[in-house]
Coordinates of C-alpha atoms in Angstrom, one line a residue:
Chain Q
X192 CA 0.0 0.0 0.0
X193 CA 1.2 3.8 -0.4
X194 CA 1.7 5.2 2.6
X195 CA 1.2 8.9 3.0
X196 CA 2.9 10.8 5.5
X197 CA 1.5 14.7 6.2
X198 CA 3.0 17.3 8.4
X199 CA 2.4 18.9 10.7
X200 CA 0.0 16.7 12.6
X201 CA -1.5 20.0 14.8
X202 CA -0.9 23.8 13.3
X203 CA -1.9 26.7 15.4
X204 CA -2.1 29.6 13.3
X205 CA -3.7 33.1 13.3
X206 CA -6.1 34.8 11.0
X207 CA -4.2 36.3 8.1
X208 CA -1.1 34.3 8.2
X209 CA 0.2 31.8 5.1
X210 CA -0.2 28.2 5.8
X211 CA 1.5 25.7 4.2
X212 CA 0.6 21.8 4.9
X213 CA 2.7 18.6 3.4
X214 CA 1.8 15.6 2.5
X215 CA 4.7 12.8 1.4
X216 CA 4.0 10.0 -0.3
X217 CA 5.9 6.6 -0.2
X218 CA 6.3 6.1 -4.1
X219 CA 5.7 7.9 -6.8
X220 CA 2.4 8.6 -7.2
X221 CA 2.8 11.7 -10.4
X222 CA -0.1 13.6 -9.4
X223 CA -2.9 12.1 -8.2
X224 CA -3.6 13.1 -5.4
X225 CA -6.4 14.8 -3.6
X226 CA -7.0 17.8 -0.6
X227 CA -10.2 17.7 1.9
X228 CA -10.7 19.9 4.2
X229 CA -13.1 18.5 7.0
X230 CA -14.6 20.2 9.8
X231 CA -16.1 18.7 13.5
X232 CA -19.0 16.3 12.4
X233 CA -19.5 17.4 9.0
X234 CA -18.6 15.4 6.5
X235 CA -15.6 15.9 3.8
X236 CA -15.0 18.3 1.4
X237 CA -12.8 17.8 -1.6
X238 CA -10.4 21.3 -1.9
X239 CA -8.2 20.2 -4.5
X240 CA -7.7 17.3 -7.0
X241 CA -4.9 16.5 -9.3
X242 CA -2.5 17.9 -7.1
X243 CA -3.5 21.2 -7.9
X244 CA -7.3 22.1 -9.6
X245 CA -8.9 23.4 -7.2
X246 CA -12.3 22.0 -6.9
X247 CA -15.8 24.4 -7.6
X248 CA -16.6 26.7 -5.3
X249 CA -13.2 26.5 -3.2
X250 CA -11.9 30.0 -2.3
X251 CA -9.2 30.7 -4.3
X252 CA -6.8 31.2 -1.4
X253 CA -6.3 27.7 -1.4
X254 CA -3.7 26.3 -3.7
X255 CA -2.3 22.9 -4.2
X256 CA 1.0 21.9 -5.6
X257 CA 3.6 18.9 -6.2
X258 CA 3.7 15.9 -7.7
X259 CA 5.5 12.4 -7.4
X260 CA 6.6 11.7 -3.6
X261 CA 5.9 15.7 -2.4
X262 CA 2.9 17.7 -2.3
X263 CA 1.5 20.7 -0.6
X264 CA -1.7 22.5 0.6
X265 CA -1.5 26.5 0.9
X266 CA -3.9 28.5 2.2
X267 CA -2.6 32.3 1.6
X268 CA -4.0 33.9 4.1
X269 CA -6.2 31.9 6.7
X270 CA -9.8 32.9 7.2
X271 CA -12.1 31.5 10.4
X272 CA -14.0 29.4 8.1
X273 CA -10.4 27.6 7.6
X274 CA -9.9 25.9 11.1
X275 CA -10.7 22.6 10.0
X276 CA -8.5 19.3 10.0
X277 CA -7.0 18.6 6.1
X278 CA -6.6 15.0 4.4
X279 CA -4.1 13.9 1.4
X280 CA -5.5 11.2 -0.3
X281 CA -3.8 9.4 -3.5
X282 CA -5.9 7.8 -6.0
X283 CA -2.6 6.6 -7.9
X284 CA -3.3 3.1 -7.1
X285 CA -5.7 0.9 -4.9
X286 CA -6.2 0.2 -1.9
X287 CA -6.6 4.4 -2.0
X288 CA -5.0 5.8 0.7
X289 CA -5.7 8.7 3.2
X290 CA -2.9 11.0 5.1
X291 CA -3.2 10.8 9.0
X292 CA -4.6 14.2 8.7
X293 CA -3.5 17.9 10.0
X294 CA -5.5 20.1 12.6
X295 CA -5.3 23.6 11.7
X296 CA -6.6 25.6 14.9
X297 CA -6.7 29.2 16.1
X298 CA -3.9 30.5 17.9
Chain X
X79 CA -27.6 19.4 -7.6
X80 CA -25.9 16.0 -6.7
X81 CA -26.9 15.1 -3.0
X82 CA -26.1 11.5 -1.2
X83 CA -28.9 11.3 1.1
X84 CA -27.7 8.2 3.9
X85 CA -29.6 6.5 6.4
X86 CA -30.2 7.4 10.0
X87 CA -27.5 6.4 13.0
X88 CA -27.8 2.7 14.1
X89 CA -27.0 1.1 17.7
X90 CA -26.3 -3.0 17.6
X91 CA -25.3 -5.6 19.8
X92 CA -21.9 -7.4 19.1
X93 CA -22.5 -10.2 16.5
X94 CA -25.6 -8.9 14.8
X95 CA -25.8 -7.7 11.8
X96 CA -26.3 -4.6 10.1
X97 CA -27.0 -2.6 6.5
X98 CA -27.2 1.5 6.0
X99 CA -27.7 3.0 2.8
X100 CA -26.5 5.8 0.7
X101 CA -29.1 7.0 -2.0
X102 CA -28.3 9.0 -4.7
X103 CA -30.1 12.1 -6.4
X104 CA -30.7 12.0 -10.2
X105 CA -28.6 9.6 -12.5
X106 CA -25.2 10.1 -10.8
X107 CA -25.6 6.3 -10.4
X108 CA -25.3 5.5 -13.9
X109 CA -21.9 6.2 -15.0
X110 CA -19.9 6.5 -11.2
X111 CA -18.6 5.0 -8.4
X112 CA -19.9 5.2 -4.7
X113 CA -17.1 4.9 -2.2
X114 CA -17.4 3.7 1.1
X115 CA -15.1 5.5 4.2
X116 CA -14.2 5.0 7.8
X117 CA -14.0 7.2 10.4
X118 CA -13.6 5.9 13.7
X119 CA -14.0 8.1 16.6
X120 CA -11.3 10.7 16.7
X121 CA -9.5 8.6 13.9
X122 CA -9.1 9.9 10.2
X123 CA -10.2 9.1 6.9
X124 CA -9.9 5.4 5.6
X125 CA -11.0 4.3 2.3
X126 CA -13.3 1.1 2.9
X127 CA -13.7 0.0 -1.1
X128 CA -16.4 1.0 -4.0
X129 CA -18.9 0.0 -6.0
X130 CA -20.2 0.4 -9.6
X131 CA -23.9 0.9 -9.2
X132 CA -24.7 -0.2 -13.2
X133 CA -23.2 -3.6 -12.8
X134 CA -21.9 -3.7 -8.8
X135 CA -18.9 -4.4 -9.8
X136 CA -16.5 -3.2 -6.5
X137 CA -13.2 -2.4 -5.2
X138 CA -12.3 -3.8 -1.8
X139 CA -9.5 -2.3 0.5
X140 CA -7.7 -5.7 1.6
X141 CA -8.1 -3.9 5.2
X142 CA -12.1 -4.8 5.1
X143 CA -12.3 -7.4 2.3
X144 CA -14.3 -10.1 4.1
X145 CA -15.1 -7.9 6.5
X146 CA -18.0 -6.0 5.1
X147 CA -20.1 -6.3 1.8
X148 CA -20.6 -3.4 -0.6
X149 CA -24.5 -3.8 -2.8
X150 CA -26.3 -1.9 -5.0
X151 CA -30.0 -1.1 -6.2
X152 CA -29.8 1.2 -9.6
X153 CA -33.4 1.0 -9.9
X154 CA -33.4 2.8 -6.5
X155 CA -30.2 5.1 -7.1
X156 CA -29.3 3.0 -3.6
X157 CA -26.3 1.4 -2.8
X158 CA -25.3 -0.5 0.7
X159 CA -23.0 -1.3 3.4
X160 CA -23.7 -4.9 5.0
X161 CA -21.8 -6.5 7.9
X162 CA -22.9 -10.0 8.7
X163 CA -21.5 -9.6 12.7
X164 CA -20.8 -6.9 14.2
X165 CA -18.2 -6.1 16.5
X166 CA -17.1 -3.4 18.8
X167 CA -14.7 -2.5 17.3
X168 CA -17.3 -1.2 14.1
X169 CA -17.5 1.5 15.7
X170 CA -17.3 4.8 13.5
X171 CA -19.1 6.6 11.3
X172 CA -19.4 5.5 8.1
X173 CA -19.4 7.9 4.6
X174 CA -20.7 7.3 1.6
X175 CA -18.8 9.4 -1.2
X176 CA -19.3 9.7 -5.4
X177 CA -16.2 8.8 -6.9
X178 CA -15.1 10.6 -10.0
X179 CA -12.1 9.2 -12.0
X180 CA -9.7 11.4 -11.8
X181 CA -10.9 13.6 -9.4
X182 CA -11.6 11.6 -6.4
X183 CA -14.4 11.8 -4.1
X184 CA -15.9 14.8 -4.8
X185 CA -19.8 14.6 -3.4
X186 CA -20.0 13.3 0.1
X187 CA -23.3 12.2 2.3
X188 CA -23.7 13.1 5.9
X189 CA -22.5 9.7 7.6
X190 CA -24.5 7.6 9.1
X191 CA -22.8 6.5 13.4
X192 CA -22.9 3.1 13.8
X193 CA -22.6 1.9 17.5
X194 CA -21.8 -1.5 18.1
X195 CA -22.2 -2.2 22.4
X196 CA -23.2 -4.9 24.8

């Protein structure tokens, strides 16, 4: 299975400031990989697929990048809406596999 | 608008068994998949398998191959999650997603809770 490895686990950042997230993969995966953003008892929400085409109706203060073992999730400048906890997932080969996630809380 | 409409949270005894649904609005069940996903309690994401709704064809994760078993009614724009016995450790709430190739899982239902206790 490919593993995928994201850091940081826990980001405590204010309103207004750039955050970057990253997600590492354990093979190659080109870029197929995919951003959710998912808040407390709500379901998913796909951000970003393709490592980089941002999904409809995502702000565009969100930006993905990267492909083959190193991605990243951007948000340039961190609204309250944004405190949410953010999944990798690759859909290069199955079993698809899910990053063990990064909480993104107010400082 | 596409909408994943799943059924209501369930409480079971170890070893019984158990299926919730995940219906689907308009003909998104023609031509995708439906993805199953894990989330235990204050676990992350994991990708359970899929089914093809035209011809329930499916996709298992080896994690939960045997464990679970993925169905599908297109007349009904339905598809299901099935667990023969249940055990504790079932516990999680379970999301149904659309899968888009390429993409990935870009239309979600709510998540049904399933509690599996003594």
């Amino acid at each position: 299975d490919i593993q995928l490895t994201q850091s940081p686990s826990f980001l405590s950042a204010s309103v207004g400031d750039r955050v970057t997230i990253t997600c590492r993969a354990s093979q190659d995966i080109r870029n197929a990989l995919a951003w959710f953003q998912q808040k407390p008892g709500k379901a998913p929400k796909l951000q970003i697929s393709a490592a980089s085409t941002l999904h409809s109706g995502v702000p565009s203060r969100f930006s993905g990048s990267g492909s083959g073992t190193d991605f990243t999730l951007t948000i340039s400048s961190l609204q309250p809406e944004d405190f949410a906890t953010y999944y990798c997932q690759q859909i290069h080969m199955y079993p698809l596999t899910f990053g063990g996630g990064t909480k993104v809380e107010i400082q | 608008e596409v909408q994943l409409e799943q059924s209501g949270a369930e409480v079971r005894k170890p070893g019984e068994s158990l299926r919730i649904s995940c219906k689907g609005s308009g003909d998104m069940f023609a031509s995708y998949w439906i993805a199953w996903v894990r989330q235990m309690p204050e676990k992350g994401l994991e990708w359970m398998g899929m089914i093809y709704p035209s011809d329930s064809d499916t996709r298992y994760s080896p994690a939960f191959q045997g464990q679970v078993t993925f169905s599908a009614d297109k007349s009904t724009n339905t598809a299901y999650l099935q667990w023969s016995s249940l055990k504790a450790s079932d516990t999680a709430v379970y999301y149904c997603a659309r899968w888009a190739v390429g993409i990935s899982l870009d239309f979600w239902g709510q998540g049904t809770l399933v509690t599996v206790s003594s």
